[in-house]
Short mmCIF file of C-alpha atoms in Angstrom, two decimals:
data_model
loop_
_atom_site.label_atom_id
_atom_site.label_comp_id
_atom_site.label_asym_id
_atom_site.label_seq_id
_atom_site.Cartn_x
_atom_site.Cartn_y
_atom_site.Cartn_z
CA MET X 7 15.08 -9.61 -2.94
CA LYS X 8 12.43 -10.92 -5.33
CA ILE X 9 10.19 -8.56 -7.28
CA GLY X 10 7.09 -9.66 -9.16
CA ARG X 11 4.59 -7.92 -11.39
CA TRP X 12 1.28 -6.74 -9.97
CA GLN X 13 -0.96 -5.58 -12.81
CA THR X 14 -3.00 -2.49 -11.98
CA PRO X 15 -4.61 0.25 -14.08
CA PHE X 16 -1.99 2.69 -12.77
CA GLU X 17 1.19 0.63 -13.03
CA GLN X 18 2.73 2.92 -15.67
CA GLY X 19 2.98 6.72 -15.56
CA ASP X 20 3.30 9.16 -12.69
CA LEU X 21 1.54 8.20 -9.48
CA TYR X 22 0.81 10.26 -6.36
CA ILE X 23 -0.41 9.06 -2.97
CA THR X 24 -3.17 11.47 -1.94
CA GLY X 25 -4.61 9.75 1.12
CA LEU X 26 -4.10 6.90 3.56
CA PHE X 27 -6.49 5.71 6.26
CA TRP X 28 -5.57 2.92 8.69
CA GLY X 29 -7.84 1.27 11.16
CA GLY X 30 -11.36 0.25 11.72
CA ASP X 31 -13.61 0.15 14.71
CA PHE X 32 -11.48 -0.03 17.84
CA MET X 33 -12.29 -1.39 21.31
CA LEU X 34 -10.14 -0.33 24.26
CA GLN X 35 -10.60 -1.94 27.66
CA LEU X 36 -8.62 -0.58 30.61
CA PRO X 37 -7.57 -2.65 33.67
CA GLY X 38 -10.25 -1.02 35.88
CA GLY X 39 -12.99 -2.25 33.55
CA LYS X 40 -13.61 1.02 31.72
CA ARG X 41 -14.21 0.38 28.01
CA TYR X 42 -14.24 2.56 24.92
CA GLN X 43 -15.79 1.68 21.57
CA ILE X 44 -14.30 3.95 18.91
CA LYS X 45 -15.94 3.93 15.50
CA ASN X 46 -13.55 5.59 13.12
CA THR X 47 -13.71 3.89 9.77
CA PRO X 48 -15.21 5.50 6.69
CA HIS X 49 -15.11 2.10 4.92
CA PRO X 50 -16.57 -0.75 7.04
CA GLY X 51 -14.69 -4.04 6.73
CA VAL X 52 -11.57 -2.37 5.34
CA ASP X 53 -8.33 -2.31 7.34
CA LEU X 54 -6.42 0.11 5.13
CA SER X 55 -7.63 2.52 2.47
CA LEU X 56 -5.20 4.19 0.06
CA GLU X 57 -6.07 6.93 -2.44
CA LEU X 58 -4.02 7.62 -5.55
CA PHE X 59 -3.88 10.10 -8.42
CA HIS X 60 -2.47 8.85 -11.73
CA LEU X 61 -1.04 10.78 -14.68
CA PRO X 62 -1.43 10.86 -17.63
CA SER X 63 -4.94 9.39 -17.18
CA GLU X 64 -5.91 11.99 -14.52
CA GLY X 65 -7.60 9.05 -12.79
CA ARG X 66 -8.28 8.78 -9.07
CA TYR X 67 -8.25 5.36 -7.40
CA ARG X 68 -9.06 4.01 -3.96
CA LEU X 69 -7.55 0.72 -2.82
CA HIS X 70 -9.25 -1.26 -0.05
CA TYR X 71 -7.01 -3.74 1.77
CA ARG X 72 -8.60 -6.36 4.04
CA SER X 73 -7.03 -8.62 6.68
CA VAL X 74 -3.86 -6.52 6.83
CA THR X 75 -1.10 -8.09 8.91
CA ALA X 76 1.31 -5.15 8.58
CA PHE X 77 1.93 -2.07 6.48
CA ARG X 78 4.47 0.72 6.20
CA MET X 79 4.79 4.01 4.37
CA LEU X 80 8.29 5.16 3.48
CA ASP X 81 9.67 8.39 2.11
CA GLU X 82 12.61 8.49 -0.29
CA HIS X 83 15.16 7.58 2.42
CA GLY X 84 13.56 4.18 2.97
CA LEU X 85 13.36 3.46 -0.74
CA LEU X 86 17.09 3.04 -1.39
CA GLU X 87 17.05 -0.77 -1.22
CA LEU X 88 14.02 -0.90 -3.48
CA TRP X 89 15.35 1.58 -6.05
CA GLN X 90 18.59 -0.41 -6.30
CA ALA X 91 16.70 -3.65 -6.95
CA LEU X 92 14.35 -2.01 -9.46
CA SER X 93 17.25 -0.46 -11.38
CA GLU X 94 18.56 -3.99 -11.98
CA LEU X 95 15.28 -5.03 -13.67
CA GLY X 96 15.92 -3.02 -16.81
CA ASP X 97 12.84 -2.76 -19.03
CA GLU X 98 10.33 -3.21 -16.17
CA GLN X 99 11.80 -0.36 -14.18
CA GLY X 100 8.90 2.09 -14.46
CA CYS X 101 6.13 0.10 -12.77
CA ASN X 102 4.31 1.73 -9.85
CA SER X 103 2.76 -1.47 -8.49
CA ARG X 104 4.81 -4.51 -7.53
CA LEU X 105 4.86 -7.67 -5.49
CA ILE X 106 7.97 -7.94 -3.33
CA LYS X 107 9.51 -10.51 -0.99
CA ASP X 108 12.78 -11.49 0.71
CA HIS X 109 13.74 -7.85 1.34
CA ALA X 110 14.95 -6.02 4.43
CA TRP X 111 11.48 -5.56 5.97
CA SER X 112 10.75 -9.30 5.77
CA GLN X 113 14.01 -9.95 7.64
CA GLU X 114 13.35 -7.20 10.23
CA SER X 115 9.78 -8.38 10.92
CA PRO X 116 9.70 -12.14 10.27
CA ILE X 117 6.69 -12.75 12.54
CA SER X 118 4.54 -10.32 10.53
CA PHE X 119 5.47 -12.10 7.32
CA PHE X 120 4.92 -15.53 8.88
CA HIS X 121 1.37 -14.56 9.87
CA GLY X 122 0.72 -12.73 6.60
CA HIS X 123 -0.52 -15.86 4.78
CA SER X 124 0.83 -14.49 1.51
CA ASP X 125 3.86 -16.75 1.07
CA GLY X 126 6.03 -13.77 2.03
CA TRP X 127 4.84 -11.48 -0.78
CA SER X 128 3.69 -7.95 -0.01
CA HIS X 129 1.88 -5.45 -2.25
CA LEU X 130 3.89 -2.34 -3.03
CA ILE X 131 2.74 1.01 -4.43
CA CYS X 132 5.73 3.13 -5.36
CA THR X 133 5.87 6.78 -6.46
CA GLY X 134 8.84 9.02 -7.13
CA ASP X 135 8.82 10.20 -3.51
CA GLU X 136 7.29 7.50 -1.32
CA CYS X 137 5.88 4.02 -1.17
CA VAL X 138 3.22 2.09 0.70
CA GLU X 139 3.88 -1.59 1.32
CA VAL X 140 1.07 -3.80 2.60
CA LEU X 141 1.19 -7.38 3.83
CA CYS X 142 -2.18 -9.09 3.41
CA PRO X 143 -3.42 -12.42 2.03
CA SER X 144 -4.92 -11.03 -1.18
CA ALA X 145 -4.68 -8.07 -3.52
CA PRO X 146 -6.72 -5.02 -2.58
CA GLU X 147 -9.99 -4.07 -4.20
CA ILE X 148 -9.22 -1.29 -6.70
CA ILE X 149 -12.01 1.26 -7.12
CA TYR X 150 -11.92 3.84 -9.90
CA LEU X 151 -13.18 7.17 -8.50
CA GLY X 152 -13.20 9.07 -11.79
CA LYS X 153 -11.11 11.74 -13.41
CA CYS X 154 -9.74 14.84 -11.75
CA ALA X 155 -9.48 17.58 -14.34
CA ALA X 156 -6.77 20.21 -14.19
CA MET X 157 -7.84 23.56 -12.77
CA GLU X 158 -8.08 26.59 -15.02
CA ASP X 159 -6.14 29.71 -14.03
#
C-alpha cells in the first residue's frame, strides 16, 4: 500500500463526517419504453458531496467531487488495513486526508481503478470512526461553510 499526503484545511485535528450525498439527475428507461427522469441533486454537476465538521477550528466544510468512478464509506471494521499502514508512517500518523493506492480495494475492484484516470490514487477522508474513499480524476472542490459554535446549556 502507498500513502501520500493530501493537503487540506482539516488534515490535522478531530474530524467528523456529518453528511454524504451521492448521485445526480437519474434517467431510468424500462424495457416497455416507460421512462423516468429523477432530479435529485442539490448540487448540479457534482457526483458526490461530503460534509465535514473539524475541531479545534469548529469549521464546517463541503467537498464536491466530480467525475467519480467509484466511492466507498467504511466504518471502523473496514479501516483495519488502513490503520495498520498509517501506524507505520510514524510522525504523519494524525492526518485526516490522504491519497492512497495499491491497497485491498484497488485489488478487489481493478476495473474501477483502471477507469479512474487517477493513476490508481484515491482521495481518502479518515476520522476516528469511519472513512470515505473516492476515486476520481482530480481533487474535490473544498468549500468552507463557516464556523459552528458550541451550544450553550
